[in-house]
């Protein structure tokens, strides 16, 4: 009821605004569409400098400028706060403006589930999903467990402790789905950052962890940690012959979206322009290099397919988190 | 020997003209980043990270690492001169650093902090060179139970540290704990005390609170006392003592403090987590415990400044150990460095040092040079800073407010955090007026959160049993050391003959 009334309100407000601006909008709209892009682009990074989202955004901006794919200036702005709520809230407020863009990451799905944000991921104009963050299940290097099957067998006898980063996060969701399908129980231990998580496994505090491959690759190479399975569609080459959970017989189907979005209600022409441009971006050697170094799974879905992906991911998350009581 | 061959190779890499240039650039940037309140090393590193995209990894890491440890030198300058800690690791430096400055000993205090930083930093690099693999074992043995005990140790040390009225100190600490509970509950993902505000999901950040409570609180208090109207009109009564250089007494009195602070700082710094902060606090309370004149602490004791300074610089060197030997970042700053390693195509982990010896040893060798360069840079720059505190307060005060505001805003670009800083400033003014302890508040904010999270992680792991603390050897060691510090040190002091 509340949501309906707030939607009504915003629809009314948008209507009033459109009526008030009817003349300028009518004249600016088509002109914008024809020679898009002809103005400076404002790129919102919803996190502070140095994080995963920031590095991806700056890599993309670098590629767009180096290959002269965007004819005008691009200004990157870090608008951090509230796990992305502030930055994406800003872009959401720029309804219809095709010169606003932002990159998404895991919090794009999880923050609206946790907080009362005025926006949902599906409200924005989707450009493309570029890659997804998938995780690897690891045990300590000297563990007796060598395969994911052995892990599940042992887990059925004695519920293991599995560590990951954050509670409302894919780190928790993936083992939860796995445990339901395989039929075991586990205790999840939530950490703030990769450093604490990795030392928790090395110090024999936990039975297993879920981690970003990039952060544990060195520890896998030195045999301090042993990878059992990867949650994505295909295992990245750097991980060698580690099976995916799908190959092991479990359908996980969630991962965190690294993609690009425009504000809601942007002209179709601008969305199409960006889809065409991104098709060129993902072919550049710089982008391939970025994926390889960050060990991300390439996962490209354009336009509406991206919106569908966001919807399924969020629904799946909401269902599991609601069962756990983490969200209402 | 292998070790010296490696170090020699590292030096020959670090001494190429380009790398020396990068090192000096990093040292200068780090000093500036450290001096601006709020704008800490992790923000500085993150902003400069894109610049290193096309650089040679060795030159890049030499520069970024220099920014990191140089900020530890710079961060103390505002702690001493303006009572404004730039980050949690320099809170302890305000306790005696600021009283020293107000007594007209800003020059000696700044020189001693540079010397202490140099000794701490250099002892740290020597230990990395000789014993990095050994200390990596320490980092490997730290899980949630150990973190909880470490945080508890830090909080018990708060008791030693809080001077004046202990009841008001405890109330201050409780307010800090309360503030630490704001944000998403790490274990369940539910929100606590966020009142539906998206800005509060991430909790209350240390930086705006500390800058407000210490820096602005002190400033408002000085204005309330009418400092801007007084005849000299500056923070310090500079004419009382003209000496710029420390006296021989300052060095002799603090020589053991330097050694203790450096060793302690390094060992605690190796542990991923709140290393440098806990190290500086431990050092402060140990110095206060072993001192023959503990009553001078908080009123301008040189050992109270030198100990924490040596400790936080040694800790920043120690934090390099898990980064280089395990690929595990121990702090926000080293996490940015780790991200940089990945960007440059390196693979951090236990094999990094053997697979990329020129990178690792080039970095280690550059840290020797960096500490020497920073000592020189500090000594030359000190007259400039001393001149700053002689500036009439009616000019200095608005400038400080401006710099604090810009510094706090620039970290996350958050206007809410900027407001938080101003509110904390007003709060800090009243705390000062009624004798509460801002130090206890901010440290409880950091340590309370850490302790709560680690305790809940521990009890999830042990399925509710407290025996886990006695079953793990490293836990037992920490309990033993805490007991020793709290019980034995005061006894030793009493046994010492007084002169």
Short mmCIF file of N, CA and C in Angstrom, two decimals, chain B residues 39-117:
data_model
loop_
_atom_site.label_atom_id
_atom_site.label_comp_id
_atom_site.label_asym_id
_atom_site.label_seq_id
_atom_site.Cartn_x
_atom_site.Cartn_y
_atom_site.Cartn_z
N UNK B 39 42.37 13.43 5.84
CA UNK B 39 42.81 12.87 4.57
C UNK B 39 43.94 11.90 4.85
N UNK B 40 43.62 10.67 5.16
CA UNK B 40 44.62 9.70 5.60
C UNK B 40 45.33 9.02 4.45
N UNK B 41 46.27 8.12 4.78
CA UNK B 41 47.04 7.45 3.74
C UNK B 41 46.19 6.63 2.77
N UNK B 42 45.12 5.99 3.27
CA UNK B 42 44.38 5.11 2.34
C UNK B 42 43.68 5.94 1.26
N UNK B 43 43.15 7.09 1.64
CA UNK B 43 42.52 7.96 0.63
C UNK B 43 43.56 8.51 -0.33
N UNK B 44 44.70 8.91 0.21
CA UNK B 44 45.77 9.44 -0.64
C UNK B 44 46.26 8.40 -1.63
N UNK B 45 46.46 7.17 -1.15
CA UNK B 45 46.92 6.09 -2.02
C UNK B 45 45.91 5.80 -3.11
N UNK B 46 44.64 5.75 -2.72
CA UNK B 46 43.61 5.37 -3.68
C UNK B 46 43.52 6.40 -4.81
N UNK B 47 43.68 7.68 -4.46
CA UNK B 47 43.58 8.71 -5.47
C UNK B 47 44.77 8.66 -6.43
N UNK B 48 45.94 8.30 -5.89
CA UNK B 48 47.12 8.26 -6.75
C UNK B 48 47.26 6.95 -7.51
N UNK B 49 46.46 5.96 -7.14
CA UNK B 49 46.58 4.64 -7.76
C UNK B 49 46.47 4.71 -9.30
N UNK B 50 45.49 5.43 -9.86
CA UNK B 50 45.38 5.46 -11.32
C UNK B 50 46.62 6.02 -12.01
N UNK B 51 47.36 6.90 -11.32
CA UNK B 51 48.58 7.48 -11.90
C UNK B 51 49.61 6.38 -12.19
N UNK B 52 49.56 5.31 -11.40
CA UNK B 52 50.58 4.28 -11.52
C UNK B 52 50.26 3.25 -12.60
N UNK B 53 49.13 3.40 -13.28
CA UNK B 53 48.69 2.41 -14.27
C UNK B 53 49.81 2.03 -15.25
N UNK B 54 50.44 3.05 -15.83
CA UNK B 54 51.43 2.74 -16.86
C UNK B 54 52.86 2.63 -16.35
N UNK B 55 53.03 2.75 -15.01
CA UNK B 55 54.39 2.80 -14.48
C UNK B 55 54.99 1.41 -14.30
N UNK B 56 56.32 1.40 -14.19
CA UNK B 56 57.02 0.17 -13.83
C UNK B 56 56.64 -0.18 -12.39
N UNK B 57 56.28 -1.45 -12.12
CA UNK B 57 55.79 -1.80 -10.77
C UNK B 57 56.74 -1.42 -9.65
N UNK B 58 58.05 -1.55 -9.85
CA UNK B 58 58.98 -1.26 -8.76
C UNK B 58 58.90 0.23 -8.40
N UNK B 59 59.00 1.09 -9.42
CA UNK B 59 58.92 2.53 -9.18
C UNK B 59 57.59 2.88 -8.52
N UNK B 60 56.52 2.25 -9.01
CA UNK B 60 55.19 2.55 -8.49
C UNK B 60 55.07 2.16 -7.03
N UNK B 61 55.56 0.96 -6.69
CA UNK B 61 55.39 0.51 -5.31
C UNK B 61 56.29 1.31 -4.37
N UNK B 62 57.47 1.70 -4.87
CA UNK B 62 58.36 2.53 -4.06
C UNK B 62 57.64 3.83 -3.70
N UNK B 63 56.96 4.41 -4.68
CA UNK B 63 56.25 5.67 -4.45
C UNK B 63 55.06 5.47 -3.51
N UNK B 64 54.23 4.47 -3.80
CA UNK B 64 53.03 4.28 -2.99
C UNK B 64 53.38 3.91 -1.54
N UNK B 65 54.38 3.05 -1.38
CA UNK B 65 54.77 2.66 -0.02
C UNK B 65 55.30 3.88 0.73
N UNK B 66 56.03 4.74 0.02
CA UNK B 66 56.56 5.94 0.68
C UNK B 66 55.41 6.84 1.14
N UNK B 67 54.36 6.94 0.33
CA UNK B 67 53.20 7.73 0.75
C UNK B 67 52.65 7.18 2.06
N UNK B 68 52.59 5.85 2.11
CA UNK B 68 52.01 5.19 3.27
C UNK B 68 52.81 5.48 4.55
N UNK B 69 54.13 5.20 4.53
CA UNK B 69 54.85 5.41 5.79
C UNK B 69 55.14 6.88 6.05
N UNK B 70 55.24 7.69 4.99
CA UNK B 70 55.46 9.13 5.21
C UNK B 70 54.27 9.77 5.92
N UNK B 71 53.07 9.25 5.64
CA UNK B 71 51.88 9.83 6.27
C UNK B 71 51.90 9.61 7.78
N UNK B 72 52.64 8.58 8.22
CA UNK B 72 52.76 8.34 9.66
C UNK B 72 53.62 9.44 10.30
N UNK B 73 54.61 9.93 9.56
CA UNK B 73 55.39 11.07 10.04
C UNK B 73 54.50 12.31 10.07
N UNK B 74 53.85 12.57 8.94
CA UNK B 74 53.06 13.80 8.81
C UNK B 74 51.88 13.85 9.76
N UNK B 75 51.25 12.68 9.99
CA UNK B 75 50.02 12.64 10.79
C UNK B 75 50.20 13.17 12.20
N UNK B 76 51.41 13.02 12.73
CA UNK B 76 51.63 13.44 14.10
C UNK B 76 51.75 14.95 14.25
N UNK B 77 52.13 15.60 13.16
CA UNK B 77 52.38 17.04 13.25
C UNK B 77 51.13 17.78 13.73
N UNK B 78 49.97 17.44 13.16
CA UNK B 78 48.75 18.11 13.62
C UNK B 78 48.32 17.61 15.00
N UNK B 79 48.69 16.37 15.33
CA UNK B 79 48.38 15.88 16.69
C UNK B 79 49.09 16.76 17.71
N UNK B 80 50.34 17.09 17.42
CA UNK B 80 51.12 17.88 18.37
C UNK B 80 50.68 19.35 18.36
N UNK B 81 50.57 19.92 17.17
CA UNK B 81 50.35 21.36 17.09
C UNK B 81 48.90 21.76 17.34
N UNK B 82 47.96 20.95 16.86
CA UNK B 82 46.56 21.37 16.90
C UNK B 82 45.67 20.40 17.67
N UNK B 83 46.28 19.38 18.30
CA UNK B 83 45.49 18.38 19.03
C UNK B 83 44.54 17.63 18.10
N UNK B 84 44.87 17.56 16.81
CA UNK B 84 43.97 16.95 15.84
C UNK B 84 44.62 15.72 15.22
N UNK B 85 44.26 14.51 15.67
CA UNK B 85 44.85 13.33 15.08
C UNK B 85 44.28 13.08 13.69
N UNK B 86 45.16 12.81 12.74
CA UNK B 86 44.70 12.57 11.37
C UNK B 86 44.13 11.18 11.21
N UNK B 87 44.52 10.26 12.07
CA UNK B 87 43.97 8.91 12.00
C UNK B 87 44.12 8.24 13.36
N UNK B 88 43.51 7.04 13.50
CA UNK B 88 43.44 6.45 14.84
C UNK B 88 44.83 6.16 15.41
N UNK B 89 45.81 5.89 14.55
CA UNK B 89 47.14 5.55 15.05
C UNK B 89 47.84 6.74 15.70
N UNK B 90 47.39 7.96 15.47
CA UNK B 90 48.07 9.10 16.06
C UNK B 90 47.27 9.74 17.20
N UNK B 91 46.19 9.09 17.64
CA UNK B 91 45.44 9.61 18.79
C UNK B 91 46.34 9.69 20.02
N UNK B 92 47.11 8.61 20.26
CA UNK B 92 47.95 8.56 21.46
C UNK B 92 49.00 9.67 21.45
N UNK B 93 49.37 10.14 20.26
CA UNK B 93 50.40 11.19 20.18
C UNK B 93 49.89 12.54 20.66
N UNK B 94 48.56 12.71 20.72
CA UNK B 94 48.04 13.99 21.20
C UNK B 94 48.16 14.11 22.72
N UNK B 95 48.17 12.97 23.43
CA UNK B 95 48.08 13.00 24.89
C UNK B 95 49.19 13.86 25.51
N UNK B 96 50.42 13.64 25.01
CA UNK B 96 51.51 14.43 25.55
C UNK B 96 52.08 15.40 24.52
N UNK B 97 51.84 15.12 23.25
CA UNK B 97 52.37 16.00 22.20
C UNK B 97 51.79 17.40 22.28
N UNK B 98 50.47 17.49 22.44
CA UNK B 98 49.82 18.80 22.46
C UNK B 98 50.20 19.60 23.72
N UNK B 99 50.19 18.96 24.91
CA UNK B 99 50.67 19.70 26.10
C UNK B 99 52.09 20.23 25.90
N UNK B 100 52.96 19.43 25.25
CA UNK B 100 54.32 19.89 25.01
C UNK B 100 54.31 21.16 24.16
N UNK B 101 53.50 21.14 23.11
CA UNK B 101 53.44 22.31 22.23
C UNK B 101 52.96 23.54 22.98
N UNK B 102 51.97 23.34 23.84
CA UNK B 102 51.42 24.49 24.57
C UNK B 102 52.40 25.05 25.58
N UNK B 103 53.32 24.17 26.01
CA UNK B 103 54.34 24.67 26.94
C UNK B 103 55.47 25.37 26.22
N UNK B 104 55.32 25.57 24.91
CA UNK B 104 56.37 26.25 24.16
C UNK B 104 57.44 25.29 23.67
N UNK B 105 57.19 23.97 23.78
CA UNK B 105 58.20 23.02 23.35
C UNK B 105 57.78 22.33 22.05
N UNK B 106 57.10 23.07 21.18
CA UNK B 106 56.68 22.49 19.90
C UNK B 106 57.88 22.03 19.10
N UNK B 107 58.95 22.83 19.08
CA UNK B 107 60.16 22.47 18.32
C UNK B 107 60.74 21.15 18.78
N UNK B 108 61.12 21.05 20.07
CA UNK B 108 61.65 19.76 20.54
C UNK B 108 60.68 18.61 20.32
N UNK B 109 59.38 18.85 20.53
CA UNK B 109 58.41 17.76 20.36
C UNK B 109 58.41 17.27 18.92
N UNK B 110 58.46 18.21 17.98
CA UNK B 110 58.43 17.81 16.57
C UNK B 110 59.72 17.09 16.17
N UNK B 111 60.84 17.59 16.68
CA UNK B 111 62.11 16.92 16.36
C UNK B 111 62.11 15.52 16.95
N UNK B 112 61.66 15.40 18.19
CA UNK B 112 61.65 14.08 18.83
C UNK B 112 60.69 13.13 18.11
N UNK B 113 59.58 13.66 17.64
CA UNK B 113 58.65 12.76 16.93
C UNK B 113 59.27 12.29 15.62
N UNK B 114 60.03 13.17 14.96
CA UNK B 114 60.70 12.77 13.71
C UNK B 114 61.75 11.71 14.00
N UNK B 115 62.50 11.92 15.09
CA UNK B 115 63.53 10.94 15.45
C UNK B 115 62.86 9.60 15.81
N UNK B 116 61.81 9.68 16.61
CA UNK B 116 61.11 8.45 17.02
C UNK B 116 60.54 7.73 15.81
N UNK B 117 59.96 8.50 14.89
CA UNK B 117 59.40 7.90 13.68
C UNK B 117 60.50 7.23 12.88
#
